[in-house]
PDB file of C-alpha atoms in Angstrom:
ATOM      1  CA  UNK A   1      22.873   7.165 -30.032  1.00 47.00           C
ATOM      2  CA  UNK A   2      20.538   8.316 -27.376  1.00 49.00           C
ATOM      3  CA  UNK A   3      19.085   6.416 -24.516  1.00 48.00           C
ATOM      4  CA  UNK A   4      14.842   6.328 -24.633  1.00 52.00           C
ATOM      5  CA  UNK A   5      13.503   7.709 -21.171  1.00 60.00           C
ATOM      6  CA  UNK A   6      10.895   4.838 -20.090  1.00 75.00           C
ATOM      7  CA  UNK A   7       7.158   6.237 -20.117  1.00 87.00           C
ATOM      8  CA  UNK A   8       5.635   6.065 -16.779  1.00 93.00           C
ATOM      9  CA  UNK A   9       3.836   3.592 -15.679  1.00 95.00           C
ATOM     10  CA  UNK A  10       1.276   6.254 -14.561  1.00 96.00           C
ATOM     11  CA  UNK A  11       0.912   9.532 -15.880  1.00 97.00           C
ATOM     12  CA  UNK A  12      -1.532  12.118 -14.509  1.00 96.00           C
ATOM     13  CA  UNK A  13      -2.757  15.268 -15.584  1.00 96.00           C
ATOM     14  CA  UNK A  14      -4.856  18.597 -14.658  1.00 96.00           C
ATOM     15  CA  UNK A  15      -7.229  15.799 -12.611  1.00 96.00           C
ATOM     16  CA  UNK A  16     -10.470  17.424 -11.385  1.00 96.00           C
ATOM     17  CA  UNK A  17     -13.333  16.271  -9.597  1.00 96.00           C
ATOM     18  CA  UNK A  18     -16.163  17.648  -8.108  1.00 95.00           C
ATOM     19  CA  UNK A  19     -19.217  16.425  -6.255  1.00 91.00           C
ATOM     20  CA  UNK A  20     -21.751  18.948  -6.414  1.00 90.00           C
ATOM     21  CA  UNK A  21     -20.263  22.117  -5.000  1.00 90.00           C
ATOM     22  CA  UNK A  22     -17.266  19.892  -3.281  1.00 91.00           C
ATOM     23  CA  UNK A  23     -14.443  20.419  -5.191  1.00 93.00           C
ATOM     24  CA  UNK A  24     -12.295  17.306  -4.353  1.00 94.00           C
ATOM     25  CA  UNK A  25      -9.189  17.507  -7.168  1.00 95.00           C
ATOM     26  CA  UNK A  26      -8.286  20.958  -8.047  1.00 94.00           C
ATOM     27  CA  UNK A  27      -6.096  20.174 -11.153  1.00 95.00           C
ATOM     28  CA  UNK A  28      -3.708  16.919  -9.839  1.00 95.00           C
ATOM     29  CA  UNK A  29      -0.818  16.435 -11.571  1.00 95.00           C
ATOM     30  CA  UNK A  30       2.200  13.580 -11.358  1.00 96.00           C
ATOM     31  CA  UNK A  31       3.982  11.295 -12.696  1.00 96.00           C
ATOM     32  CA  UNK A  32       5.112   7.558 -11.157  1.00 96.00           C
ATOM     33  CA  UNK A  33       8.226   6.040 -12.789  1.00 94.00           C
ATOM     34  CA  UNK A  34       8.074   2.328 -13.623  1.00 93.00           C
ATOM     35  CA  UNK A  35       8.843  -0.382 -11.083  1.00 92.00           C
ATOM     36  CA  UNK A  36       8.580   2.192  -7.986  1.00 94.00           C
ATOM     37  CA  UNK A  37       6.881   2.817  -4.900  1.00 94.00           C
ATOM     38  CA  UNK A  38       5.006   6.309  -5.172  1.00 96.00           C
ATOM     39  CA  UNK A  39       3.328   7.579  -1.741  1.00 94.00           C
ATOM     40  CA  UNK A  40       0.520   9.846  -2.679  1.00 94.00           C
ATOM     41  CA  UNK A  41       0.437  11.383   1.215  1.00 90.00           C
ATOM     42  CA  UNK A  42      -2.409  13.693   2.237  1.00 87.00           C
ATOM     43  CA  UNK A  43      -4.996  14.112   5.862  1.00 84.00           C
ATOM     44  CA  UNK A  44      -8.503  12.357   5.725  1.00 84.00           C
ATOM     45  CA  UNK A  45     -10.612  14.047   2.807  1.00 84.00           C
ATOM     46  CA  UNK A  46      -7.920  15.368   1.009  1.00 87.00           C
ATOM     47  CA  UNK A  47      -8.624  13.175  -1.982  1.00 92.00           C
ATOM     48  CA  UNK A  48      -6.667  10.534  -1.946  1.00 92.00           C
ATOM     49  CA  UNK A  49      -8.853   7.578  -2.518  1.00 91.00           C
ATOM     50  CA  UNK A  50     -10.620   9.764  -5.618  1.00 94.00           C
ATOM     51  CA  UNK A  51      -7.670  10.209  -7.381  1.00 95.00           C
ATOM     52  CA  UNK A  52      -6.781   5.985  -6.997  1.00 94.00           C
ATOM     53  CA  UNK A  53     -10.838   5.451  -7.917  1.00 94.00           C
ATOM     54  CA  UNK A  54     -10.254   7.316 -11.406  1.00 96.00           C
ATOM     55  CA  UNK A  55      -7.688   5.961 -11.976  1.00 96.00           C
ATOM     56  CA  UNK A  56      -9.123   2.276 -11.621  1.00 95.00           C
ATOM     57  CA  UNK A  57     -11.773   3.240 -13.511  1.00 95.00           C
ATOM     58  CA  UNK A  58     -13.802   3.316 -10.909  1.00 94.00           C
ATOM     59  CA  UNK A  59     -15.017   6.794 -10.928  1.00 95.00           C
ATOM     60  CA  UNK A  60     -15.086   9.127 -14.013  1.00 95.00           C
ATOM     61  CA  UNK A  61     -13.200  12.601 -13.352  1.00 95.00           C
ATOM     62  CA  UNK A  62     -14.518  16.007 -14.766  1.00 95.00           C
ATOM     63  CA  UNK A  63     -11.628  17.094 -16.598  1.00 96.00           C
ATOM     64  CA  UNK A  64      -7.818  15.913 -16.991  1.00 96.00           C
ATOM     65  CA  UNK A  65      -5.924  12.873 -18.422  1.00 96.00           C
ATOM     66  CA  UNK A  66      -4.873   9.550 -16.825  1.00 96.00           C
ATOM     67  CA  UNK A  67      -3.208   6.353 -18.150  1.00 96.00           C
ATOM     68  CA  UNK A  68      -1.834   3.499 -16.444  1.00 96.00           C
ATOM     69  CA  UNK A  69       0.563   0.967 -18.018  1.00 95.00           C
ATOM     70  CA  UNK A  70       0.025   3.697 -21.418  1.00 94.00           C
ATOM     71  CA  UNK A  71      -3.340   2.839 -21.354  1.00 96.00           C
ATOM     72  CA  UNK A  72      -5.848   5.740 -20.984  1.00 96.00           C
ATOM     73  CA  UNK A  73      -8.243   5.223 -17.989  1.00 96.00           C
ATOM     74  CA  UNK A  74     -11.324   7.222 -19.843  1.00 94.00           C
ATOM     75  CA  UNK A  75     -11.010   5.950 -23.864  1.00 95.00           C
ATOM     76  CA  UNK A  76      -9.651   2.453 -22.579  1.00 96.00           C
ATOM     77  CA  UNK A  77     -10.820   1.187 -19.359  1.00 94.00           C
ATOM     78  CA  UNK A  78     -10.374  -2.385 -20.351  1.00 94.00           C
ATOM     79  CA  UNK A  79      -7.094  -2.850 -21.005  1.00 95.00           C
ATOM     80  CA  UNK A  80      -6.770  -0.674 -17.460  1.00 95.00           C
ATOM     81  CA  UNK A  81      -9.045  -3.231 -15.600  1.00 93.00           C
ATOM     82  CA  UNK A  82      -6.325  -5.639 -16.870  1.00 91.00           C
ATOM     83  CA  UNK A  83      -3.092  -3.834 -15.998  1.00 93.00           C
ATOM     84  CA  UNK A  84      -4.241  -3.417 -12.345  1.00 93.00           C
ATOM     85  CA  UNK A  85      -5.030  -4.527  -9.431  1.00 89.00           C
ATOM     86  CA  UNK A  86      -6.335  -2.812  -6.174  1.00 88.00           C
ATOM     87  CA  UNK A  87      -6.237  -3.057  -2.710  1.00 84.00           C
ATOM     88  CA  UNK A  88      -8.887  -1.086  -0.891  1.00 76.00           C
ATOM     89  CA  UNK A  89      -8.804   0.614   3.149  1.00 70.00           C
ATOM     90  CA  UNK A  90     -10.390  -2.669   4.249  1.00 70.00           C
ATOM     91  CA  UNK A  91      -9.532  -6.100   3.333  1.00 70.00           C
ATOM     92  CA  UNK A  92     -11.932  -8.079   0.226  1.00 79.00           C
ATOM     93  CA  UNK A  93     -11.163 -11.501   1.606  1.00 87.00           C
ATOM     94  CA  UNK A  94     -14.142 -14.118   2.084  1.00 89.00           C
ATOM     95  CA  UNK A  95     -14.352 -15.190   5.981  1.00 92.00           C
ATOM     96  CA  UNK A  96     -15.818 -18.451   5.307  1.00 93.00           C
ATOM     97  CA  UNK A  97     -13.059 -20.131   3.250  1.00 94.00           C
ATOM     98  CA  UNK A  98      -9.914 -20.519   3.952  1.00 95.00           C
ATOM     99  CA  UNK A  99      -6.743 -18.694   2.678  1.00 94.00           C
ATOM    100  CA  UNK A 100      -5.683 -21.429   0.217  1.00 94.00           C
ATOM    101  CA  UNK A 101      -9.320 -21.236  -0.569  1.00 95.00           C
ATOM    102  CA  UNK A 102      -9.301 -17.320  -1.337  1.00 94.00           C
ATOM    103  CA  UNK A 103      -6.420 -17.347  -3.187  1.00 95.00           C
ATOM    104  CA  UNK A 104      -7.291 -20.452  -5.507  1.00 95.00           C
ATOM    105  CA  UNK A 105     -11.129 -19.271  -6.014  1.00 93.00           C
ATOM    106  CA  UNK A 106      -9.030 -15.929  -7.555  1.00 91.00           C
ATOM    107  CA  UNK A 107      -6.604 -17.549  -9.731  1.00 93.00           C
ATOM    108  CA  UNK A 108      -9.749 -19.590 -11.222  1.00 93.00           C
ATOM    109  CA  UNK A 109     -11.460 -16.187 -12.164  1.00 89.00           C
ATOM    110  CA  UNK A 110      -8.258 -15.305 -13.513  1.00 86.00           C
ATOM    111  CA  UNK A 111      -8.244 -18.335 -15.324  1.00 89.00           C
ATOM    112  CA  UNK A 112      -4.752 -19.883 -14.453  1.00 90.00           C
ATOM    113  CA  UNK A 113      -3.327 -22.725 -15.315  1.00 91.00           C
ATOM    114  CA  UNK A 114      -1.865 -24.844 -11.856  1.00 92.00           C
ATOM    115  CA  UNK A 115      -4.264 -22.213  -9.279  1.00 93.00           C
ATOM    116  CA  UNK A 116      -3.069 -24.717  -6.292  1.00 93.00           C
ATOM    117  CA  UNK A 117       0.532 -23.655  -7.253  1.00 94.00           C
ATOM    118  CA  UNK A 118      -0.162 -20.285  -8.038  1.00 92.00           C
ATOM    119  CA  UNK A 119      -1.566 -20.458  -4.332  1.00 94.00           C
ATOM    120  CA  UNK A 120       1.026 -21.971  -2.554  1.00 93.00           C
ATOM    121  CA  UNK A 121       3.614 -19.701  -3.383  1.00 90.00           C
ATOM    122  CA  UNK A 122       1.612 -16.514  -2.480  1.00 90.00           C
ATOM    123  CA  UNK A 123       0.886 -18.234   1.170  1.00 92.00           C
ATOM    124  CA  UNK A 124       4.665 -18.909   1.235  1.00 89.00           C
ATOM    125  CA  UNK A 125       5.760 -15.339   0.449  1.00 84.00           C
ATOM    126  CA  UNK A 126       3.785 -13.601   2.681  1.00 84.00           C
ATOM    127  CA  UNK A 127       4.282 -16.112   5.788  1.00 85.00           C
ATOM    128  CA  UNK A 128       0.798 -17.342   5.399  1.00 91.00           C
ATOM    129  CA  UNK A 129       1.547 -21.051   5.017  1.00 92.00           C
ATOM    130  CA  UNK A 130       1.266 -22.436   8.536  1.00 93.00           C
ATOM    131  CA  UNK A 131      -2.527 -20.478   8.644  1.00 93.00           C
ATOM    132  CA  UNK A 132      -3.174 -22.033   5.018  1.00 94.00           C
ATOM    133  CA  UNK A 133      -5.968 -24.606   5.947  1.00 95.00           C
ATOM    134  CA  UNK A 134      -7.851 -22.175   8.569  1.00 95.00           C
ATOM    135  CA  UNK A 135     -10.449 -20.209   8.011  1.00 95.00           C
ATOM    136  CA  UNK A 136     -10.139 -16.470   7.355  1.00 93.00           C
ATOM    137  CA  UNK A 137     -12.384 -15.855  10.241  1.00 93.00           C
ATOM    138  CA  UNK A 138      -9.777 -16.691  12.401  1.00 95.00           C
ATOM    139  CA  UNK A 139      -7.461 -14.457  10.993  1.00 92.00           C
ATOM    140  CA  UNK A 140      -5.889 -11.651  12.645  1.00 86.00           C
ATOM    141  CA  UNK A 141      -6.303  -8.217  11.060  1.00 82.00           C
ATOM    142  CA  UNK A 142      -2.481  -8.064   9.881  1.00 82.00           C
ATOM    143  CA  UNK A 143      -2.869 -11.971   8.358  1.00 87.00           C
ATOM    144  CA  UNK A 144      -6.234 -10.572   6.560  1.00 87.00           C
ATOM    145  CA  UNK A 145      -4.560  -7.685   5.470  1.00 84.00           C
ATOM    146  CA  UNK A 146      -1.299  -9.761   4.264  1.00 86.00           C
ATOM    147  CA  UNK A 147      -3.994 -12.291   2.281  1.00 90.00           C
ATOM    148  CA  UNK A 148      -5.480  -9.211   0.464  1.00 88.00           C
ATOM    149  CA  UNK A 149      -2.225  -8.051  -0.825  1.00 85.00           C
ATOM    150  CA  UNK A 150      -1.573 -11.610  -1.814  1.00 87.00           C
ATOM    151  CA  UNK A 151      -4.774 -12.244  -3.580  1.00 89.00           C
ATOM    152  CA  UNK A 152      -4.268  -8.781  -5.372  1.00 85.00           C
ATOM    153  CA  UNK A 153      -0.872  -9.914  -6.979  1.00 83.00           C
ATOM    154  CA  UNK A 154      -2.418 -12.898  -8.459  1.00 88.00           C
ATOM    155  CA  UNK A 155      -1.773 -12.519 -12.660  1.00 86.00           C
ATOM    156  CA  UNK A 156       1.318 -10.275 -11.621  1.00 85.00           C
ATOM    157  CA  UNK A 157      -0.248  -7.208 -12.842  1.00 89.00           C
ATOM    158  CA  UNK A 158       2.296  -4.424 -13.620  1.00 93.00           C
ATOM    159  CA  UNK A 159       0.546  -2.053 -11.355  1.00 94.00           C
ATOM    160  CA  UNK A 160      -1.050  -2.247  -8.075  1.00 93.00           C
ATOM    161  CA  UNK A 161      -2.574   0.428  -5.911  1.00 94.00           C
ATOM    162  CA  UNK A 162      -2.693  -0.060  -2.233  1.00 91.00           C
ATOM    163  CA  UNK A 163      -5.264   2.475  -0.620  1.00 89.00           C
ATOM    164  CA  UNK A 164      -4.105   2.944   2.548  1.00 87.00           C
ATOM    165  CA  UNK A 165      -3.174  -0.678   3.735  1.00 85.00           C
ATOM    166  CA  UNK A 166      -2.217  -0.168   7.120  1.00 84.00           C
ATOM    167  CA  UNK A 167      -5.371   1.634   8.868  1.00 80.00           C
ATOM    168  CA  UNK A 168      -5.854   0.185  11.641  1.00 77.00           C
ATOM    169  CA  UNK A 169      -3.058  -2.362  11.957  1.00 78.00           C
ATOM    170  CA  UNK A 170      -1.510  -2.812  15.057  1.00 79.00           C
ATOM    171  CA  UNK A 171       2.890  -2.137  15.322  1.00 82.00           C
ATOM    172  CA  UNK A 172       4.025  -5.731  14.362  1.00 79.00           C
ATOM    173  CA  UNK A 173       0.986  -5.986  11.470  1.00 77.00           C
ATOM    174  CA  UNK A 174       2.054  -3.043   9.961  1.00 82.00           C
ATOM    175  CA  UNK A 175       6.218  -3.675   9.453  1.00 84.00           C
ATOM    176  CA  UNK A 176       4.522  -7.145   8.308  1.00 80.00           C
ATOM    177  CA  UNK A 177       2.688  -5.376   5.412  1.00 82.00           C
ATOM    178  CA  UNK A 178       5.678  -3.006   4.888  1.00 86.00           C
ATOM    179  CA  UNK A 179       7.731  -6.004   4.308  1.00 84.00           C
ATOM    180  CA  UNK A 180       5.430  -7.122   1.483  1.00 81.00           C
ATOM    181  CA  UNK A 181       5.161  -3.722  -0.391  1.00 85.00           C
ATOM    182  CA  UNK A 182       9.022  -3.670  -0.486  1.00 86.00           C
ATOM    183  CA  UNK A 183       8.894  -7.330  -1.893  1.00 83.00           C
ATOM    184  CA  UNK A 184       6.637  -6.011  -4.516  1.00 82.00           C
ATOM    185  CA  UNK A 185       9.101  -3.564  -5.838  1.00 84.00           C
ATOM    186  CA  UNK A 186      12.029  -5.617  -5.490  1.00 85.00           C
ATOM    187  CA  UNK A 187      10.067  -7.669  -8.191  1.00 84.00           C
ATOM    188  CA  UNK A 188       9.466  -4.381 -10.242  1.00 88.00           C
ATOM    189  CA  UNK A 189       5.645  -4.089  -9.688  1.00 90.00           C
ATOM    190  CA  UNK A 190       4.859  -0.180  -9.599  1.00 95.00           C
ATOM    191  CA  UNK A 191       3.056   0.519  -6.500  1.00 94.00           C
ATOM    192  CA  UNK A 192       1.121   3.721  -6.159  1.00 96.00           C
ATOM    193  CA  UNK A 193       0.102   3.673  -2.204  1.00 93.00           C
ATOM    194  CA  UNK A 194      -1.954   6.391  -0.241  1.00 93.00           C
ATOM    195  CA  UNK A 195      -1.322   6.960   3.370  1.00 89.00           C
ATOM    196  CA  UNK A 196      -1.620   9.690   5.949  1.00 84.00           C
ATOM    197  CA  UNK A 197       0.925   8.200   8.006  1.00 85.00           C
ATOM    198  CA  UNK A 198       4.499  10.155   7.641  1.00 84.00           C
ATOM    199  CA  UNK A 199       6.505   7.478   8.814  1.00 87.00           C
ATOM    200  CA  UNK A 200       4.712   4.968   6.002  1.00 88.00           C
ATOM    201  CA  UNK A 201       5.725   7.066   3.289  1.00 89.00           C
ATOM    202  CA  UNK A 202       8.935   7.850   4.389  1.00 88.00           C
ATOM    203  CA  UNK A 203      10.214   3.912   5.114  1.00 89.00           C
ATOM    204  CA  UNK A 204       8.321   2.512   1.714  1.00 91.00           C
ATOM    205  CA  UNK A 205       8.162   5.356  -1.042  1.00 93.00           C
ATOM    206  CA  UNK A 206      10.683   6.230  -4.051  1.00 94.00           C
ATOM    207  CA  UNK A 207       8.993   9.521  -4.190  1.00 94.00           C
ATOM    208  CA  UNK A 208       6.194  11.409  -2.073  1.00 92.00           C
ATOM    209  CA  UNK A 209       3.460  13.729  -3.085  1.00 92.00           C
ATOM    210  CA  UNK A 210       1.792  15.528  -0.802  1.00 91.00           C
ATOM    211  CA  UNK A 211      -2.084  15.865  -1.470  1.00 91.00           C
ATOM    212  CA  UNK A 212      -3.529  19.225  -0.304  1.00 89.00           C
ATOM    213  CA  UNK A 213      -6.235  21.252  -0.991  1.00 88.00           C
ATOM    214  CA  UNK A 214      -6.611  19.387  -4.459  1.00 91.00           C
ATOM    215  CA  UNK A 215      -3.452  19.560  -5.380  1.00 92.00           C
ATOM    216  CA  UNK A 216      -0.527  18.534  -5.575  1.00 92.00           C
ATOM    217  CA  UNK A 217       1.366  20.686  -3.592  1.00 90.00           C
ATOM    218  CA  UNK A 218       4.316  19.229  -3.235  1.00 89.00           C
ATOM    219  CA  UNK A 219       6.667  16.190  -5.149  1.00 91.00           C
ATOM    220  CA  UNK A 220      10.131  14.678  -4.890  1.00 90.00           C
ATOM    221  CA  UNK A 221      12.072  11.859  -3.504  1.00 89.00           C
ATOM    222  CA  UNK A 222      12.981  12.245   0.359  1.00 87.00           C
ATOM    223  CA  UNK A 223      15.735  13.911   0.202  1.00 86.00           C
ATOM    224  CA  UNK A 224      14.283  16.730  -2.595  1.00 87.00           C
ATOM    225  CA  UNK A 225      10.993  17.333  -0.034  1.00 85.00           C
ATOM    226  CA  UNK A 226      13.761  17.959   3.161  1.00 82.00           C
ATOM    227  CA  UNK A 227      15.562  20.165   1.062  1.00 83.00           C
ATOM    228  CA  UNK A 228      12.311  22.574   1.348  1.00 78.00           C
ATOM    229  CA  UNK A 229      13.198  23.611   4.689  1.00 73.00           C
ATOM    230  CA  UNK A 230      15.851  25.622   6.226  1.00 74.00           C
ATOM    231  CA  UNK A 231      19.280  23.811   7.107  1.00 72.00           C
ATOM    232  CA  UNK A 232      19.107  21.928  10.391  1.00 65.00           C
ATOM    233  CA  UNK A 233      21.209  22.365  13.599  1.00 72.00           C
ATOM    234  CA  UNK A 234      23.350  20.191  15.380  1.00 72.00           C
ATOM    235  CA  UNK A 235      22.138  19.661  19.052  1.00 74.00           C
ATOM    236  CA  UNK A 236      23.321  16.451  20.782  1.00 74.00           C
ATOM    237  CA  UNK A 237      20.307  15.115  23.130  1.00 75.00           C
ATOM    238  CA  UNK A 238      19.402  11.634  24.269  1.00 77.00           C
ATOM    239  CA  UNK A 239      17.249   9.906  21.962  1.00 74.00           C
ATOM    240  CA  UNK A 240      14.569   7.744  24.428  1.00 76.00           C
ATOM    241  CA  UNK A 241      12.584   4.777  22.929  1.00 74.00           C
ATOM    242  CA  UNK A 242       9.181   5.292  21.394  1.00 69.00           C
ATOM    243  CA  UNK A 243       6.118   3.421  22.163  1.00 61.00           C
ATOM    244  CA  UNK A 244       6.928   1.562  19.017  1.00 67.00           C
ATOM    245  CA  UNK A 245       9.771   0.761  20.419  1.00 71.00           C
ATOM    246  CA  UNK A 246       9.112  -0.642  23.610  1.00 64.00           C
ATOM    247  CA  UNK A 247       6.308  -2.944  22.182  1.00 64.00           C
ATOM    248  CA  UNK A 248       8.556  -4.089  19.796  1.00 68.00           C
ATOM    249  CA  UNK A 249      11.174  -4.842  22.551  1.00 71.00           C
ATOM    250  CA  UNK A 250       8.446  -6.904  24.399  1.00 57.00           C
ATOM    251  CA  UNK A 251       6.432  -8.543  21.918  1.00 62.00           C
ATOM    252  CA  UNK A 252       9.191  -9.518  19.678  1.00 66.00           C
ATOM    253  CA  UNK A 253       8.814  -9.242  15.892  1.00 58.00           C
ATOM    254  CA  UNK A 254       7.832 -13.173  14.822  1.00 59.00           C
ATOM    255  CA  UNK A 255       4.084 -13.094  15.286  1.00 54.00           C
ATOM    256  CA  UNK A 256       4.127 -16.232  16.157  1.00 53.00           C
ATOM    257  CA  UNK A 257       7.303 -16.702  19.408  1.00 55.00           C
ATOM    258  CA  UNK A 258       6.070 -17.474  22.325  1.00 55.00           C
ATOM    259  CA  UNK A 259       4.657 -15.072  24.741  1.00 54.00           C
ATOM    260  CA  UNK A 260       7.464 -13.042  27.034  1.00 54.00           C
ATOM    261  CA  UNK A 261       7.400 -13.162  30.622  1.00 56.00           C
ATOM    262  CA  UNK A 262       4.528 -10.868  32.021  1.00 53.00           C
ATOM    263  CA  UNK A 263       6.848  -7.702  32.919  1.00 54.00           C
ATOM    264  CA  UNK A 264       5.555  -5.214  35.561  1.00 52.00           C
ATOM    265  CA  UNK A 265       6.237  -1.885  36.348  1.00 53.00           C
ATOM    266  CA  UNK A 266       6.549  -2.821  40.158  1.00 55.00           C
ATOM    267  CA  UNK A 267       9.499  -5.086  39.033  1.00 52.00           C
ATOM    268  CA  UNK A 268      11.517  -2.560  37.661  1.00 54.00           C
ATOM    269  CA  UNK A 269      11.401  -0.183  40.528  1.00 55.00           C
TER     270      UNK A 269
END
């Protein structure tokens, strides 16, 4: 008896796309296995946020296939819209309410039975609960970004796409919202993200593609894309901290400690 091979949760192919003479997708083609973290990795322009706009049936391509969750994103948009969710560069949260408010004014649309509960646990597991009752106004940009995410798992949709969460996040915000993407696919959500950042892709994704030119010019787990280059060599230096690093070191990584002593440079001559 032979095993069945899952169908992906998100199958594209020959994606093209065109505005005016601009030819954005070239003929994009991939594949992202259920319950994993996919990095679609690529510079500013490169097409990133198209490709995640067709396939949220938000944008129609010119030629190719797409379906998400089996569904496909041109004949059945729908049952897409219902699949998904989607996190965009900057964070859809309301100001004026609160984050209990935000997340219980979503689960309403979504018609859920018990929103308050559906609420509380969001705000629980993604640290939120202390800043529950305050206004998202008051939020910093790593808590805004950390409600978004939230709000977007609300229904547990099998899919998510996450377009480019961390722009503009500072060190600690970012591992924050790394932290959360990895709790999403410990609970088997697929996660298609898009990211420029090297280091993103590398610490969250199952498998990278690399975006370029409008195509895909390059996919495979980690270990597959390092096999591309030659064989390194062995040189024993001394590894000094990063800038990372020493913020991390001085800051601490609980947003909310207590300030450290004010260090100076005059202090550690």
């Amino acid at each position: 008896m032979t095993a069945t091979v899952a169908a992906p949760a998100i199958r594209v192919q020959g994606l093209v796309k065109s505005y005016g003479d601009l030819r954005v997708l070239r003929g994009v083609d991939f594949d992202v296995a259920r319950g994993s973290v996919f990095a679609l990795l690529g510079s500013n322009g490169a097409g990133k946020t198209t490709v995640v706009r067709i396939l949220s049936t938000l944008l129609r391509s010119d030629a190719g296939t797409a379906t998400v969750d089996g569904f496909d994103v041109a004949a059945r948009p729908g049952e897409v819209r219902e699949s998904i969710s989607l996190t965009g560069q900057f964070a859809a949260v309301d100001e004026i309410l609160t984050g209990r408010e935000n997340l219980v004014l979503v689960a309403r649309l979504r018609h859920l039975p018990d929103p308050g509960v559906v609420a509380d646990d969001l705000l629980e597991r993604f640290r939120l609960t202390d800043a529950a009752e305050r206004r998202v106004a008051t939020y910093s940009g790593g808590m805004r970004r950390r409600l978004d995410i939230a709000m977007s798992l609300i229904g547990d949709p099998p899919v998510i796409f996450l377009d480019e969460p961390t722009t503009g996040l500072d060190p600690q915000a970012r591992l924050d919202v790394w932290a959360g993407i990895r709790a999403l696919a410990e609970r088997g959500t697929t996660v298609l993200l898009t990211t420029q950042y090297l280091d993103e892709a590398e610490q969250l994704a199952d498998r990278i593609a690399i975006l370029h030119g409008g195509r895909i010019i390059a996919d495979g787990t980690l270990a597959e894309l390092k096999r591309l280059l030659p064989p390194a060599t062995v040189e024993y230096v001394e590894k000094q901290p990063s800038l990372e690093d020493v913020f991390l070191a001085i800051v601490g990584t609980d947003p909310d400690s207590e300030p450290a002593d004010v260090i100076t440079l005059e202090e550690q001559r």
